[in-house]
Amino acid sequence: MKEEIIIAGFGGQGVLSMGKILAYAGLMDNLEVTWMPAYGPEQRGGTANVTVILSDQPISSPVLNTYDTAVILNQQSLDKFESKVKPGGTLIYDPYSIHHAPTRTDINIYPVEAMEATFELSSSKAYNMVLLGSLLKVRGLLPVEAVMKGLKKTLPERHHHLLPINKQAILKGMELV
Amino acid sequence: MEDEVRLMKGNEAVAHAAIRYGVDGYFGYPITPQSEILETLEELMPWETTGMVVLQAESEVAAINMVYGGAATGKACMTSSSSPGVSLKQEGISYIAAGELPALIINCMRGGPGLGTIQPSQADYFQATKGGGHGDYHLIVLAPASVQEMADFVALGFDLAFKYRNPVMMLADGVVGQMMEKVVLPPQRPRRTDEEIARQCPWAVTGRTGMRKPNVMTTLELDPVAMEKNNLRLQDTYRRIAENEVRFEEHGTEDCDYLIVAFGSVARICQKAMEDARAEGLKVGILRPITLWPFPYDEVKRLSKKVKSILVVELNAGQMIEDVRLSLEDRVPVHHFGRMGGIVMDPSEVLGALKNIIEKRQS
């Protein structure tokens, strides 16, 4: 098993933390993991992306140019990464901030109304968790319980009261796709 | 608990490993992409547990001179920075090398020259391996390719630094510093006691106790004859290091037609390229120098005899390639003669050296 994932969007949307939770969940599930951010001077509003690799074998390069799966949160990222998904791969995106939908026919494309869902959940901060839920459902990478353990590891203790709403968001994402 | 597999950045792993090694002092100044080292140390507050000093100095120059001072007392001291900051430290590094002091310096390289970018680079290879500061000195240079090695090379770096009384540089880059992967941290060791330091470092300036001869720590020597002696002693140390401490790793070199030479994170990227090439039937192997100084010249030379060509891959315009090319020198031997410490050679010495070479060729 090896899954090469790119998660891309605006800084502040939870791109890096979504990758982090995924990486921690991989760790909990005894997989090899790498988490490589495209770090830069960007802050909230700029672009942000992270490459996460989960594998049952040792991982060589943490830097990639094609991906099994892309999770896309804004138009710039779609423009940049649609062509980088391997044929037969997966593209998950939120149509909320997309003006030009993806056009490839050789990959599996899943629009997920994640932003709409966060309005229902009344927690916009759980936005990335909705998309993570969709990713888990589509790719069947990891059990939700491993992800919850990963989330508990990444979230500082003072925020642990937010665990239930995050789980709700993940389940919502699984349901939406 | 000690063997727990953790997930963290290379920079964070350095901070944890430093505390667990029993480092006495960290002196630094923030700069991307290595600021997490200082940040993590401040978060972990080791001064309340092991008693390790963690200090954000007023500048890179101050930080390296704090390391110099601490190291002179036999303490295990370290600093970290990124390329422009490491340039600022060069004077202090030269002094530490001249003082024959153990210390660990971490350079998490970013793009240069100048203030450059904050993204990963390997453009400080020359600076790290060929001197950097003034004078005839060498650092032992370790190039980590994973978060695990970022952690492990803290201990290895200090062990080598104390063994040879020579500063060690961990030459990392923005990729290994910023990426997260699995790491197993070493067990917590106690910091050495003053008595242990005195036993391990009889040269240390710890305040004269009993009636022992005073230890003096200076890098100034007004007498060129004495300074050449100092240089010869340093050169002898470098020879011992080159004989005993060359480290490298190989993948697929048993049957390769083409050899890639790469270090640090780039070797990981090349390994992926190798996997892809082999899938297409191309027999590619990788040599990853782990010590950039001393460089694995002999191994490059050995491998060069069985491959069709060599590709050197680096995040720079071609720096390590010079050492690879040097390894391949077999038909035309290159020799050198020199003097050191301010002594100027006379013509007869030059003639003597020349004859020496001719004689050796004939025998």
XYZ file of C-alpha atoms in Angstrom:
540
model
C 0.000 0.000 0.000
C 1.327 3.412 -0.944
C -0.655 6.622 -1.289
C 0.901 9.859 -2.478
C -1.336 12.796 -1.597
C -1.247 16.528 -2.236
C -3.483 18.843 -0.223
C -3.601 22.401 -1.529
C -5.499 25.614 -0.854
C -5.207 28.994 0.863
C -3.135 29.473 4.000
C -5.587 29.484 6.913
C -7.923 26.861 5.428
C -6.279 24.126 7.455
C -4.316 22.570 4.606
C -1.181 21.888 6.635
C -3.081 20.685 9.697
C -5.236 18.380 7.592
C -2.039 16.841 6.269
C -0.648 16.656 9.778
C -3.700 14.828 11.118
C -3.511 12.417 8.174
C 0.187 11.829 8.862
C -0.433 11.230 12.585
C -3.280 8.867 11.712
C -0.872 6.969 9.461
C 1.568 6.783 12.367
C -1.211 5.390 14.618
C -1.918 2.778 11.953
C 1.771 1.735 11.886
C 2.412 3.086 8.392
C 5.500 4.910 7.189
C 4.674 8.576 6.677
C 6.198 11.781 5.363
C 4.677 15.267 5.615
C 6.414 17.835 3.461
C 5.015 21.370 3.411
C 5.743 23.837 0.638
C 6.812 26.278 3.336
C 7.183 29.909 2.456
C 6.641 33.400 3.760
C 2.923 32.898 2.966
C 0.452 33.383 5.771
C -3.337 33.484 5.866
C -4.625 34.161 2.365
C -1.547 33.003 0.463
C -1.272 29.576 -1.125
C -0.321 26.573 0.957
C 0.182 22.939 0.095
C 1.519 19.823 1.694
C 2.594 16.446 0.351
C 1.663 13.484 2.544
C 2.848 9.977 1.744
C 1.467 6.920 3.529
C 3.112 3.600 2.823
C 3.704 0.165 4.293
C 7.251 0.348 2.887
C 10.056 2.832 3.696
C 9.523 6.076 1.775
C 12.280 7.416 -0.441
C 11.499 10.870 -1.796
C 9.293 13.176 0.291
C 9.087 15.475 -2.743
C 6.928 14.417 -5.701
C 5.676 15.706 -9.038
C 2.681 13.384 -9.533
C 0.138 12.203 -7.004
C -2.368 9.395 -6.470
C -4.781 11.792 -4.828
C -5.278 15.563 -4.740
C -7.466 17.417 -2.253
C -8.065 20.863 -3.682
C -9.447 23.839 -1.750
C -9.120 26.741 -4.199
C -8.913 27.625 -7.901
C -5.161 28.323 -7.994
C -4.465 24.915 -6.531
C -6.807 23.224 -8.995
C -5.039 24.981 -11.894
C -1.704 23.867 -10.514
C -2.413 20.285 -9.501
C -5.199 18.892 -11.740
C -2.631 17.864 -14.337
C -0.388 16.316 -11.669
C -2.864 13.609 -10.655
C -1.787 10.204 -11.999
C -4.151 8.677 -14.589
C -6.732 6.663 -12.665
C -6.053 8.807 -9.594
C -8.432 10.786 -7.437
C -9.277 14.483 -7.228
C -11.449 15.773 -4.398
C -12.426 19.444 -4.431
C -14.862 21.884 -2.936
C -16.886 23.647 -5.690
C -17.510 26.548 -3.273
C -14.342 28.382 -4.299
C -13.942 26.916 -7.801
C -14.984 28.843 -10.908
C -13.688 26.412 -13.512
C -14.418 22.812 -12.625
C -11.817 20.149 -13.396
C -12.060 18.742 -16.921
C -9.975 15.567 -16.929
C -11.796 12.378 -17.808
C -9.051 9.886 -16.919
C -9.220 10.474 -13.160
C -11.942 10.075 -10.552
C -13.325 13.464 -9.583
C -15.393 14.063 -6.450
C -16.880 17.501 -5.764
C -17.617 17.838 -2.036
C -19.775 20.703 -0.772
C -17.606 21.059 2.317
C -18.120 24.784 2.874
C -21.904 24.365 2.748
C -21.568 21.539 5.262
C -19.593 23.680 7.710
C -22.439 26.237 7.678
C -24.729 23.411 8.839
C -22.233 22.253 11.437
C -21.870 25.891 12.519
C -18.115 25.423 12.848
C -16.172 26.857 9.960
C -12.941 25.677 11.611
C -13.918 22.059 10.943
C -13.887 22.764 7.180
C -10.732 20.749 6.531
C -12.122 17.826 8.539
C -15.105 17.550 6.192
C -12.747 17.158 3.244
C -10.590 14.741 5.230
C -13.722 12.655 5.815
C -14.410 12.572 2.084
C -10.817 11.573 1.385
C -11.033 8.717 3.899
C -14.288 7.480 2.409
C -13.135 7.610 -1.211
C -9.684 6.144 -0.677
C -10.348 3.929 2.345
C -6.867 4.781 3.598
C -7.333 4.641 7.330
C -9.994 3.846 9.914
C -11.763 6.878 11.420
C -10.545 5.807 14.849
C -6.900 6.149 13.760
C -7.726 9.627 12.479
C -9.367 10.560 15.778
C -6.260 9.355 17.604
C -4.152 11.421 15.203
C -6.341 14.432 15.832
C -6.012 14.018 19.576
C -2.211 13.982 19.157
C -2.089 17.142 17.037
C -4.673 19.165 18.929
C -3.375 20.886 22.076
C -5.177 19.621 25.174
C -6.990 22.907 25.718
C -8.821 22.268 22.430
C -9.796 18.671 23.185
C -13.404 19.720 23.804
C -13.521 20.280 20.024
C -12.872 16.592 19.247
C -16.582 15.683 18.941
C -17.326 18.465 16.423
C -14.312 17.392 14.381
C -15.510 13.796 14.364
C -18.926 15.033 13.296
C -17.288 16.955 10.439
C -15.327 13.884 9.314
C -18.482 11.759 9.325
C -20.300 14.511 7.416
C -17.560 14.468 4.776
C -17.864 10.708 4.462
C -21.587 11.050 4.004
C -21.346 13.841 1.412
C -19.165 12.046 -1.097
C 8.416 5.641 26.638
C 11.977 6.112 25.354
C 11.411 3.920 22.334
C 8.135 5.511 21.366
C 7.899 6.245 17.651
C 7.133 9.937 17.258
C 6.203 12.109 14.308
C 8.039 15.413 14.091
C 10.029 17.809 11.956
C 13.772 17.368 11.563
C 14.330 20.634 13.415
C 12.169 19.506 16.335
C 14.033 16.185 16.420
C 17.330 18.073 16.803
C 15.981 19.918 19.847
C 14.729 16.729 21.523
C 17.939 14.869 20.703
C 20.078 17.680 22.127
C 18.316 17.577 25.486
C 18.484 13.781 25.585
C 22.194 13.743 24.728
C 22.845 15.910 27.764
C 23.957 19.008 25.880
C 25.024 21.799 28.231
C 24.211 24.843 26.122
C 22.366 25.920 22.991
C 22.924 29.448 21.722
C 21.017 30.561 18.652
C 19.250 33.239 16.732
C 16.079 32.641 14.710
C 16.120 32.277 10.942
C 13.937 30.252 8.580
C 14.041 27.306 7.884
C 15.555 26.238 11.209
C 13.773 28.372 13.824
C 11.925 25.329 15.218
C 15.170 24.183 16.852
C 15.260 27.210 19.157
C 11.458 27.303 19.457
C 11.202 23.638 20.444
C 14.002 23.988 23.001
C 12.228 26.957 24.560
C 8.979 25.029 24.616
C 10.608 22.012 26.277
C 12.360 24.217 28.906
C 15.276 21.830 29.546
C 16.817 24.295 32.025
C 14.198 23.040 34.473
C 15.008 19.362 33.897
C 18.571 18.660 32.742
C 19.860 22.148 33.499
C 20.721 22.773 29.836
C 21.108 26.453 28.999
C 19.010 27.672 26.060
C 19.673 31.213 25.015
C 18.508 33.398 22.168
C 21.562 35.554 21.625
C 21.475 39.095 20.237
C 22.978 37.922 16.945
C 24.514 34.953 15.154
C 27.974 36.341 15.914
C 27.186 36.478 19.627
C 25.734 32.959 19.543
C 28.798 31.328 17.989
C 31.104 33.142 20.410
C 29.006 31.892 23.325
C 29.564 28.404 21.917
C 33.297 29.188 21.721
C 33.366 30.266 25.350
C 31.281 27.346 26.566
C 33.277 24.811 24.564
C 36.533 26.141 26.045
C 35.288 25.023 29.466
C 34.661 21.493 28.182
C 30.889 21.885 27.996
C 28.891 20.371 25.141
C 27.683 23.468 23.308
C 25.835 23.944 20.056
C 24.297 26.520 17.769
C 22.128 26.390 14.694
C 21.284 28.724 11.867
C 20.599 28.850 8.154
C 22.904 29.922 5.348
C 23.137 33.739 5.799
C 23.372 33.257 9.555
C 26.061 30.611 9.169
C 28.092 33.042 7.062
C 28.005 35.421 10.028
C 29.296 32.650 12.295
C 32.357 31.853 10.180
C 34.854 33.895 12.189
C 33.802 32.140 15.385
C 33.911 28.745 13.699
C 37.498 29.362 12.582
C 38.414 30.299 16.180
C 36.733 27.159 17.557
C 38.648 25.035 15.033
C 41.897 26.808 15.929
C 41.195 26.334 19.624
C 40.681 22.602 18.968
C 37.324 22.740 20.694
C 34.386 20.370 20.386
C 31.130 21.974 19.259
C 28.135 21.231 17.080
C 26.996 23.732 14.462
C 23.856 23.067 12.459
C 23.271 24.687 9.086
C 19.776 24.111 7.735
C 20.621 25.432 4.276
C 18.446 27.836 2.294
C 18.889 29.430 -1.111
C 21.692 31.960 -1.561
C 23.876 33.869 -2.192
C 23.014 36.918 -0.147
C 19.877 36.860 1.960
C 18.502 34.592 -0.780
C 15.293 32.635 -0.278
C 14.011 30.583 2.629
C 13.606 27.400 0.583
C 15.885 24.349 0.651
C 19.335 24.478 -0.908
C 22.710 22.739 -0.759
C 24.723 25.707 -1.919
C 26.831 25.881 1.241
C 28.747 22.689 0.425
C 31.917 24.614 -0.400
C 31.571 26.749 2.713
C 31.052 23.739 4.967
C 33.640 21.379 3.498
C 36.375 23.696 2.223
C 36.852 25.968 5.178
C 34.272 28.739 5.285
C 36.226 30.836 7.709
C 39.892 31.758 7.347
C 42.838 29.458 7.857
C 43.666 25.832 7.146
C 40.958 24.016 9.046
C 38.298 21.407 8.489
C 34.981 20.742 10.111
C 33.651 17.209 10.244
C 30.555 17.623 8.073
C 27.554 15.306 8.503
C 24.713 15.399 5.960
C 21.409 14.007 7.311
C 18.847 12.635 4.833
C 15.980 11.965 7.243
C 14.385 13.201 10.431
C 15.866 10.149 12.182
C 19.349 11.179 11.069
C 18.727 14.778 12.206
C 18.172 13.290 15.678
C 20.962 10.691 15.503
C 23.611 13.092 14.213
C 23.344 15.244 17.324
C 24.878 12.402 19.349
C 27.230 11.330 16.556
C 28.283 14.954 16.042
C 29.137 15.538 19.699
C 30.842 12.146 20.028
C 33.105 12.956 17.072
C 33.648 16.535 18.238
C 34.891 15.381 21.643
C 36.852 12.429 20.240
C 38.886 14.653 17.909
C 38.515 18.015 19.690
C 37.171 19.454 16.469
C 33.945 21.286 15.613
C 31.323 19.299 13.715
C 28.785 20.730 11.310
C 25.476 19.082 10.599
C 24.778 20.247 7.055
C 21.029 19.841 6.711
C 18.641 21.592 4.356
C 15.125 23.011 4.372
C 13.653 19.673 3.283
C 14.897 17.546 6.191
C 14.467 20.451 8.599
C 10.845 21.136 7.687
C 9.485 17.706 6.821
C 7.844 15.467 9.388
C 8.418 11.752 9.529
C 8.789 8.999 12.071
C 11.595 9.216 14.558
C 12.722 7.193 17.555
C 14.470 9.479 20.025
C 17.524 8.334 21.990
C 17.168 7.677 25.723
C 17.753 10.568 28.126
C 21.348 10.768 29.361
C 22.395 12.846 32.329
C 24.597 15.874 31.646
C 28.217 15.282 32.614
C 29.267 16.405 36.067
C 32.141 18.896 36.511
C 34.379 16.001 37.593
C 33.479 14.014 34.486
C 34.209 17.018 32.304
C 37.569 17.539 33.999
C 38.451 13.884 33.367
C 37.263 13.919 29.744
C 38.689 17.341 28.911
C 41.982 17.900 30.789
C 42.559 20.872 28.460
C 39.406 22.694 29.548
C 39.663 26.121 31.168
C 37.573 25.309 34.217
C 39.316 27.402 36.808
C 42.598 26.048 38.174
C 42.010 23.482 40.864
C 44.721 21.957 43.015
C 48.148 22.732 41.671
C 47.609 21.707 38.050
C 49.289 23.681 35.289
C 47.006 26.491 34.136
C 45.156 25.765 30.896
C 45.316 28.608 28.400
C 42.883 28.955 25.528
C 43.992 31.272 22.775
C 44.101 31.208 18.987
C 46.675 34.002 18.727
C 50.261 32.886 18.223
C 52.798 35.578 17.406
C 55.589 33.117 16.632
C 55.232 31.645 13.099
C 57.298 28.595 14.009
C 54.941 27.778 16.843
C 51.956 28.540 14.604
C 53.201 26.141 11.974
C 53.449 23.522 14.716
C 49.842 24.232 15.636
C 48.904 23.805 11.998
C 50.780 20.533 11.721
C 48.954 19.231 14.795
C 45.629 20.214 13.212
C 46.609 18.531 9.957
C 47.477 15.395 11.881
C 43.994 15.447 13.448
C 42.422 15.849 9.991
C 44.433 12.903 8.711
C 43.210 10.713 11.556
C 39.631 11.819 10.919
C 39.942 11.138 7.175
C 41.335 7.671 7.900
C 38.667 6.653 10.392
C 35.460 8.575 9.955
C 34.389 8.385 6.312
C 30.741 7.399 6.226
C 28.470 6.696 3.275
C 25.459 4.667 2.235
C 24.818 2.809 -1.011
C 21.745 1.601 -2.823
C 21.857 -0.686 -5.824
C 25.578 -0.301 -6.394
C 26.218 -4.080 -6.583
C 25.141 -4.277 -10.207
C 24.795 -0.695 -11.437
C 25.854 0.673 -14.834
C 25.194 4.265 -13.829
C 26.018 5.866 -10.517
C 24.284 8.816 -8.902
C 26.158 10.658 -6.192
C 23.957 12.831 -3.994
C 23.771 13.876 -0.350
C 21.108 14.832 2.169
C 17.489 15.068 1.105
C 18.505 15.040 -2.563
C 19.740 11.466 -2.148
C 16.191 10.527 -1.121
C 14.832 12.221 -4.234
C 17.413 10.374 -6.344
C 16.443 7.097 -4.708
C 12.979 7.542 -6.049
C 14.436 8.278 -9.482
C 16.511 5.112 -9.108
C 13.432 3.037 -8.308
C 11.751 4.445 -11.423
C 14.829 3.885 -13.584
C 15.200 0.300 -12.405
C 11.563 -0.319 -13.193
C 12.485 0.573 -16.776
C 15.454 -1.782 -16.766
C 18.137 0.860 -16.194
C 20.666 -0.311 -13.665
C 21.200 2.752 -11.500
C 22.907 2.873 -8.136
C 23.290 5.614 -5.531
C 26.214 6.607 -3.395
C 25.193 8.944 -0.587
C 28.124 10.486 1.240
C 27.080 10.877 4.873
C 30.305 12.619 5.825
C 30.885 15.368 3.263
C 34.169 15.973 4.994
C 35.916 13.592 5.097
C 34.584 12.805 1.615
C 34.393 9.142 0.504
C 36.961 9.614 -2.275
C 38.031 5.963 -2.232
C 34.511 4.673 -2.563
C 33.738 6.964 -5.519
C 36.941 5.805 -7.126
C 36.149 2.130 -6.521
C 32.648 2.458 -7.938
C 33.825 4.549 -10.891
C 35.729 1.548 -12.224
C 32.561 -0.440 -12.847
C 30.119 2.169 -14.134
C 29.622 3.787 -17.546
C 28.987 7.232 -16.156
C 28.363 9.170 -12.986
C 25.715 11.776 -12.345
C 26.152 14.158 -9.437
C 22.875 15.668 -8.260
C 22.874 18.659 -5.919
C 20.776 21.704 -5.021
C 23.513 24.029 -6.291
C 25.424 24.890 -9.442
C 27.911 22.045 -8.978
C 29.911 21.914 -5.760
C 30.260 18.319 -4.558
C 30.998 17.395 -8.180
C 34.462 18.814 -7.656
C 35.147 16.215 -4.965
C 33.730 13.479 -7.177
C 36.031 14.587 -9.993
C 38.935 14.645 -7.567
C 38.190 11.030 -6.696
C 38.542 10.002 -10.319
C 42.048 11.390 -10.651
C 44.118 8.278 -11.448
C 46.112 8.858 -14.602
C 47.515 12.250 -13.663
C 48.632 12.388 -10.065
C 48.388 15.796 -8.424
C 50.664 16.751 -5.636
C 51.035 19.705 -3.334
C 53.682 21.375 -1.357
C 53.176 24.146 1.139
C 54.139 25.776 4.396
C 51.917 27.185 7.033
C 51.561 29.627 9.871
C 53.298 32.555 8.158
C 56.464 30.728 7.153
C 57.534 31.408 3.555
C 59.265 28.598 1.719
C 62.657 29.081 0.015
C 63.588 27.779 -3.484
C 65.571 24.809 -2.171
C 62.533 23.459 -0.336
C 60.532 23.620 -3.552
C 63.260 21.802 -5.439
C 63.464 19.217 -2.670
C 59.734 18.579 -2.851
C 59.877 18.251 -6.622
C 62.693 15.700 -6.427
C 60.785 13.805 -3.816
C 57.862 13.402 -6.194
C 60.035 12.281 -9.108
C 61.811 9.777 -6.898
C 58.527 8.304 -5.694
C 57.296 7.939 -9.291
C 60.436 6.064 -10.293
C 60.407 3.685 -7.360
